[in-house]
Amino acid sequence: MLDDFREWLSDNLRYILLGVAIVLVAVIIICAVRLIGGSSKKNDQSAKQEQAVVGENQENVTEAAASGSELELTKDDTAILTLMKEYYTAIAANDTAALSSLVDPWDDLSKEHIRFSDDIESYNDISTYSAAGINDGEYVVFNSYYSKIKGIDTLVPTMVVVYVKTAQDGTLKIYSYEDRDTAVADYVTKVSSQENVRELISKVNNEYQQAIASDSALASYLNGEKTTESGDAGTAAAGSSMVSKADLNIRQEPGTDANVIGVVPSGETVEVVAQADDGWVQINYVTQAGTVTGYVKSEYLTSASGSTVAETSSTSGTAAGSGTGTQDTAANGTGTSSQGSVQLTSEGDGSSTAA
């Protein structure tokens, strides 16, 4: 009997092993399918959870805006504060290599909006106040700092606003949104009008007024020098060319309450059209998109032959002034105005726009 079984086993062993192998392969395939399916479901669930976080954040922002409630401001978040200190250190040093790693995207449009000033020695005592951005990992950041101007002891209180995003590698980057993302620009404007933000601006405004009241040299610098020489804008004939001494708002009508229809960057040439009342002049400013005709304060124009460019263009965009009150001058990128209203620039280089 045993001999018969051994003989049968010997004759059929290869078939038995083949069957066992088929069973093992089937088991492996079943386990692999279940493993892949479970992983896929887990990934889908993670993705849905991530989308839910973003959606919840957007919903909170929308509800806050609709109800009139305010987004909470976080002071000196460690990662955000570190980013801003690195950013302003790079601005003060004109370090474009460092800026390229801090600003995203770093392209020609971004470079056009960063402004360097030879007059600013440093940006001191930087503080940040951040609110939730449109999506998870994004922030509206209000930077408060004190600009040190060469040759002037008193520091200039300043506040600017930037938008920050979390990059794919997890690092924070300053998002150059001006002229490329109207949704972000509109959102920043809304957050800037919150009462808690306006309180911050008011605080900086008060410090600014105290600074210029205590230092006549600072007051003169921030107000700019009004030339009375023949050929300045006050006496320039129609058709003459003038140069802007600061980033200069072009307004639809002569007056700081009129709508801003464009900006003349510092050092750009304009054509005088006609004189207006109260120190305003009508000008033509030629851009790639066409010619902008409007009104600017004549005190911020100088004759083309004797002009000096205080700043060179390179990420901030035009001054938004959201929730800041009037938008009058700031000399050489301090971010403050000649009439004491803190100027919120759109991407945080500290520059601001005149009149």
Coordinates of C-alpha atoms in Angstrom, one line a residue:
M1 CA 0.0 0.0 0.0
L2 CA 2.7 2.5 1.0
D3 CA 4.7 1.4 -2.0
D4 CA 1.7 2.1 -4.3
F5 CA 1.3 5.6 -2.7
R6 CA 5.0 6.4 -3.2
E7 CA 4.8 5.3 -6.8
W8 CA 1.6 7.4 -7.4
L9 CA 3.3 10.4 -5.7
S10 CA 6.3 10.0 -7.8
D11 CA 4.3 9.9 -11.0
N12 CA 2.1 12.9 -10.1
L13 CA 4.5 15.1 -8.1
R14 CA 5.0 17.6 -11.0
Y15 CA 1.2 18.1 -11.3
I16 CA 0.9 18.6 -7.5
L17 CA 3.7 21.2 -7.5
L18 CA 2.1 22.9 -10.5
G19 CA -1.2 23.1 -8.7
V20 CA 0.4 24.5 -5.5
A21 CA 2.2 27.1 -7.6
I22 CA -1.0 28.2 -9.3
V23 CA -2.7 28.6 -5.9
L24 CA 0.2 30.6 -4.5
V25 CA 0.2 32.9 -7.6
A26 CA -3.5 33.4 -7.2
V27 CA -3.1 34.3 -3.5
I28 CA -0.3 36.8 -4.3
I29 CA -2.4 38.5 -7.0
I30 CA -5.4 38.8 -4.7
C31 CA -3.3 40.3 -1.9
A32 CA -1.7 42.7 -4.4
V33 CA -5.0 43.9 -5.7
R34 CA -6.4 44.5 -2.2
L35 CA -3.2 46.3 -1.2
I36 CA -3.3 48.6 -4.3
G37 CA -7.0 49.1 -3.9
G38 CA -6.7 50.0 -0.2
S39 CA -3.8 52.4 -1.0
S40 CA -5.7 54.1 -3.7
K41 CA -8.7 54.5 -1.5
K42 CA -6.5 55.9 1.2
N43 CA -4.9 58.4 -1.3
D44 CA -8.3 59.4 -2.5
Q45 CA -9.5 59.9 1.1
S46 CA -6.4 62.0 1.8
A47 CA -6.9 64.1 -1.3
K48 CA -10.5 64.6 -0.3
Q49 CA -9.5 65.6 3.2
E50 CA -7.0 68.1 1.8
Q51 CA -9.6 69.5 -0.5
A52 CA -12.0 69.7 2.4
V53 CA -9.4 71.8 4.4
V54 CA -9.0 74.2 1.5
G55 CA -12.7 74.4 1.0
E56 CA -13.3 75.0 4.6
N57 CA -10.8 77.8 4.7
Q58 CA -12.4 79.4 1.6
E59 CA -15.8 79.0 3.3
N60 CA -14.5 80.6 6.5
V61 CA -13.1 83.5 4.5
T62 CA -16.3 83.9 2.6
E63 CA -18.5 83.8 5.7
A64 CA -16.2 86.2 7.5
A65 CA -16.5 88.7 4.6
A66 CA -20.2 88.2 4.3
S67 CA -20.9 88.6 8.0
G68 CA -18.6 91.5 8.5
S69 CA -16.6 89.6 11.0
E70 CA -12.8 89.9 10.9
L71 CA -10.1 87.3 10.2
E72 CA -7.8 86.8 13.1
L73 CA -4.3 88.3 12.9
T74 CA -1.4 86.3 14.2
K75 CA 1.6 88.3 15.3
D76 CA 5.1 87.3 14.5
D77 CA 4.5 83.8 13.2
T78 CA 8.0 82.2 13.3
A79 CA 8.2 81.0 9.7
I80 CA 6.6 84.2 8.3
L81 CA 8.7 86.5 10.4
T82 CA 11.9 84.7 9.2
L83 CA 10.8 85.0 5.6
M84 CA 10.2 88.7 6.0
K85 CA 13.5 89.4 7.7
E86 CA 15.3 87.6 4.9
Y87 CA 13.4 89.5 2.3
Y88 CA 14.1 93.0 3.8
T89 CA 17.7 92.1 4.3
A90 CA 17.9 91.2 0.6
I91 CA 16.1 94.5 -0.3
A92 CA 18.6 96.6 1.7
A93 CA 21.5 94.8 0.1
N94 CA 20.1 94.9 -3.4
D95 CA 20.6 91.1 -3.4
T96 CA 18.7 89.8 -6.3
A97 CA 20.1 86.3 -5.9
A98 CA 18.6 86.0 -2.5
L99 CA 15.3 87.6 -3.7
S100 CA 15.0 85.0 -6.4
S101 CA 14.7 82.3 -3.7
L102 CA 12.2 84.3 -1.7
V103 CA 9.8 85.6 -4.4
D104 CA 7.7 83.3 -6.5
P105 CA 7.4 83.5 -9.4
W106 CA 10.7 85.2 -10.0
D107 CA 10.3 86.6 -13.5
D108 CA 10.5 89.9 -15.3
L109 CA 7.1 91.0 -14.0
S110 CA 8.2 90.4 -10.4
K111 CA 11.5 92.1 -11.0
E112 CA 9.8 95.2 -12.4
H113 CA 8.0 95.8 -9.1
I114 CA 10.8 95.4 -6.6
R115 CA 12.3 98.8 -5.9
F116 CA 15.7 99.4 -4.4
S117 CA 16.6 102.7 -2.7
D118 CA 20.1 103.9 -2.2
D119 CA 18.7 106.1 0.6
I120 CA 17.5 103.3 2.8
E121 CA 20.2 101.8 5.0
S122 CA 18.2 99.1 6.8
Y123 CA 14.8 97.8 7.8
N124 CA 14.6 97.5 11.6
D125 CA 12.4 95.9 14.2
I126 CA 10.3 94.0 11.7
S127 CA 7.0 92.6 13.0
T128 CA 4.4 90.6 11.1
Y129 CA 0.6 90.3 11.4
S130 CA -0.8 87.5 9.3
A131 CA -4.3 86.5 8.3
A132 CA -5.6 83.5 6.5
G133 CA -5.3 83.7 2.7
I134 CA -7.7 82.5 0.0
N135 CA -6.5 78.9 0.2
D136 CA -4.9 76.7 2.9
G137 CA -1.2 77.5 3.3
E138 CA -1.6 81.1 2.0
Y139 CA -1.5 84.3 4.1
V140 CA -2.0 88.0 3.9
V141 CA 0.8 89.5 5.8
F142 CA 1.1 93.1 7.1
N143 CA 4.7 94.0 7.8
S144 CA 5.5 96.7 10.3
Y145 CA 9.1 98.0 10.4
Y146 CA 11.3 101.1 10.8
S147 CA 13.2 102.4 7.9
K148 CA 16.7 104.0 8.5
I149 CA 17.4 106.7 6.0
K150 CA 21.0 107.7 5.3
G151 CA 22.0 110.8 7.1
I152 CA 18.8 111.0 9.3
D153 CA 18.8 109.6 12.8
T154 CA 15.0 109.3 13.3
L155 CA 13.6 106.0 12.0
V156 CA 10.5 106.0 9.8
P157 CA 7.5 103.9 11.0
T158 CA 6.2 101.9 8.0
M159 CA 3.6 99.3 7.2
V160 CA 3.3 97.3 4.0
V161 CA 1.3 94.3 2.9
V162 CA 2.4 91.1 1.0
Y163 CA 0.8 87.8 0.0
V164 CA 2.6 84.6 1.0
K165 CA 2.1 81.1 -0.3
T166 CA 3.4 77.7 0.7
A167 CA 5.5 76.2 -2.1
Q168 CA 5.5 72.6 -3.1
D169 CA 8.7 71.9 -1.0
G170 CA 6.9 73.3 2.0
T171 CA 8.8 76.6 2.2
L172 CA 7.0 80.0 2.3
K173 CA 7.4 82.3 -0.7
I174 CA 6.3 85.9 -1.3
Y175 CA 3.8 85.7 -4.1
S176 CA 4.2 88.4 -6.8
Y177 CA 0.5 88.8 -7.5
E178 CA 0.3 92.4 -8.7
D179 CA -0.6 92.7 -12.4
R180 CA -1.2 88.9 -12.6
D181 CA -3.9 87.8 -10.1
T182 CA -6.9 90.1 -9.6
A183 CA -8.5 87.6 -7.2
V184 CA -5.6 87.9 -4.8
A185 CA -5.4 91.7 -5.2
D186 CA -9.2 92.0 -4.4
Y187 CA -8.8 89.7 -1.4
V188 CA -5.9 91.7 0.0
T189 CA -7.9 94.9 -0.4
K190 CA -10.8 93.4 1.6
V191 CA -8.5 92.1 4.4
S192 CA -6.8 95.5 4.5
S193 CA -10.1 97.2 5.2
Q194 CA -10.7 95.2 8.4
E195 CA -11.0 97.1 11.6
N196 CA -8.2 95.3 13.3
V197 CA -5.9 96.1 10.4
R198 CA -7.0 99.7 10.4
E199 CA -6.1 99.9 14.0
L200 CA -2.6 98.8 13.2
I201 CA -2.3 101.4 10.5
S202 CA -3.6 104.1 12.8
K203 CA -0.9 103.1 15.4
V204 CA 1.8 103.4 12.8
N205 CA 0.3 106.7 11.5
N206 CA 0.6 108.1 15.0
E207 CA 4.2 107.0 15.3
Y208 CA 4.9 108.5 11.9
Q209 CA 3.5 111.9 12.9
Q210 CA 5.5 111.9 16.1
A211 CA 8.7 111.0 14.0
I212 CA 8.3 113.9 11.6
A213 CA 7.3 116.3 14.3
S214 CA 10.5 115.5 16.2
D215 CA 12.9 115.7 13.3
S216 CA 12.8 118.6 10.8
A217 CA 15.4 116.9 8.5
L218 CA 13.1 113.8 8.3
A219 CA 10.1 116.0 7.6
S220 CA 11.9 117.8 4.8
Y221 CA 13.1 114.5 3.3
L222 CA 9.7 112.9 3.4
N223 CA 8.0 116.0 2.0
G224 CA 10.5 116.3 -0.8
E225 CA 12.2 119.5 -2.1
K226 CA 9.8 121.7 -4.0
T227 CA 11.9 123.4 -6.8
T228 CA 11.2 126.9 -7.8
E229 CA 13.7 127.0 -10.7
S230 CA 12.6 127.9 -14.2
G231 CA 11.6 124.6 -15.8
D232 CA 10.0 122.9 -12.9
A233 CA 6.4 121.7 -13.3
G234 CA 4.9 124.8 -11.8
T235 CA 6.0 126.9 -14.8
A236 CA 6.5 124.2 -17.5
A237 CA 4.9 125.0 -20.8
A238 CA 2.5 122.6 -22.4
G239 CA 4.4 120.0 -24.5
S240 CA 7.5 120.1 -22.2
S241 CA 9.0 116.9 -20.8
M242 CA 9.3 116.3 -17.1
V243 CA 10.6 113.5 -14.9
S244 CA 8.8 112.0 -11.9
K245 CA 10.8 112.2 -8.6
A246 CA 8.8 109.4 -7.0
D247 CA 6.3 106.7 -7.9
L248 CA 3.4 109.1 -8.8
N249 CA -0.3 108.4 -8.9
I250 CA -2.1 109.6 -12.0
R251 CA -5.6 110.8 -11.0
Q252 CA -8.6 111.3 -13.1
E253 CA -9.2 114.8 -11.8
P254 CA -6.9 117.2 -9.8
G255 CA -7.3 116.2 -6.2
T256 CA -6.3 113.4 -3.8
D257 CA -10.0 112.2 -3.7
A258 CA -10.0 111.6 -7.5
N259 CA -9.7 108.0 -8.9
V260 CA -6.2 106.7 -9.6
I261 CA -6.0 105.7 -13.3
G262 CA -2.3 104.9 -13.5
V263 CA 1.1 105.3 -11.9
V264 CA 4.3 107.0 -13.2
P265 CA 7.3 105.1 -11.8
S266 CA 10.1 107.1 -10.3
G267 CA 12.4 108.4 -13.0
E268 CA 9.9 108.1 -15.9
T269 CA 9.3 111.0 -18.3
V270 CA 5.9 112.6 -18.9
E271 CA 4.6 115.3 -21.2
V272 CA 2.9 118.3 -19.6
V273 CA -0.5 119.0 -21.2
A274 CA -1.7 122.0 -19.1
Q275 CA -1.5 123.6 -15.6
A276 CA -4.3 123.0 -13.1
D277 CA -5.2 124.6 -9.8
D278 CA -3.7 124.0 -6.4
G279 CA -0.3 122.6 -7.6
W280 CA -1.7 120.0 -10.0
V281 CA -0.7 119.5 -13.6
Q282 CA -2.2 117.5 -16.4
I283 CA 0.2 115.1 -18.1
N284 CA 0.4 112.4 -20.8
Y285 CA 2.2 109.3 -19.8
V286 CA 3.0 106.8 -22.6
T287 CA 3.0 103.1 -21.6
Q288 CA 3.1 99.9 -23.6
A289 CA -0.7 99.7 -23.3
G290 CA -1.2 103.2 -24.6
T291 CA -1.1 106.8 -23.3
V292 CA -2.6 107.7 -19.9
T293 CA -3.8 111.3 -19.6
G294 CA -4.5 112.6 -16.1
Y295 CA -3.4 114.8 -13.2
V296 CA -0.4 114.6 -10.9
K297 CA 1.1 116.9 -8.2
S298 CA 3.6 119.2 -9.8
E299 CA 5.9 119.2 -6.8
Y300 CA 6.9 115.6 -7.7
L301 CA 8.1 116.5 -11.2
T302 CA 11.4 118.0 -12.2
S303 CA 12.9 119.1 -15.5
A304 CA 14.2 116.3 -17.7
S305 CA 17.6 117.9 -18.0
G306 CA 18.3 118.0 -14.3
S307 CA 16.5 114.9 -12.9
T308 CA 17.9 112.1 -10.8
V309 CA 16.4 108.7 -10.5
A310 CA 16.2 107.9 -6.8
E311 CA 15.2 104.3 -7.3
T312 CA 15.6 101.6 -9.9
S313 CA 12.7 99.3 -10.7
S314 CA 13.0 95.7 -10.0
T315 CA 8.2 92.9 -6.6
S316 CA 5.8 95.3 -5.2
G317 CA 3.6 97.0 -7.7
T318 CA 1.8 100.2 -7.2
A319 CA 0.7 101.3 -3.8
A320 CA -2.7 99.9 -3.0
G321 CA -3.4 102.1 0.0
S322 CA -6.1 99.7 1.1
G323 CA -7.7 101.1 4.2
T324 CA -5.0 103.6 4.7
G325 CA -6.8 106.9 4.1
T326 CA -5.1 109.4 1.8
Q327 CA -2.4 108.3 -0.6
D328 CA 0.1 111.1 -0.7
T329 CA 3.8 110.9 -1.1
A330 CA 6.5 108.9 0.3
A331 CA 10.1 109.7 -0.6
N332 CA 12.4 106.9 -1.7
G333 CA 10.6 103.8 -0.6
T334 CA 9.8 104.5 3.0
G335 CA 6.2 103.4 2.7
T336 CA 4.9 106.5 4.4
S337 CA 3.2 109.5 3.1
S338 CA 4.0 113.2 3.3
Q339 CA 0.7 113.8 5.1
G340 CA 1.2 111.0 7.5
S341 CA -0.9 108.2 6.1
V342 CA 0.8 104.9 6.1
Q343 CA 1.1 103.6 2.6
L344 CA 0.3 99.9 2.0
T345 CA 2.3 98.7 -1.0
S346 CA 1.0 95.6 -2.7
E347 CA 3.9 93.3 -2.3
G348 CA 6.1 94.5 0.5
D349 CA 9.2 96.3 -0.7
G350 CA 8.5 99.3 1.3
S351 CA 8.0 101.6 -1.7
S352 CA 5.0 103.9 -2.0
T353 CA 3.3 106.1 -4.4
A354 CA 3.0 109.9 -4.4
A355 CA -0.3 111.9 -4.6

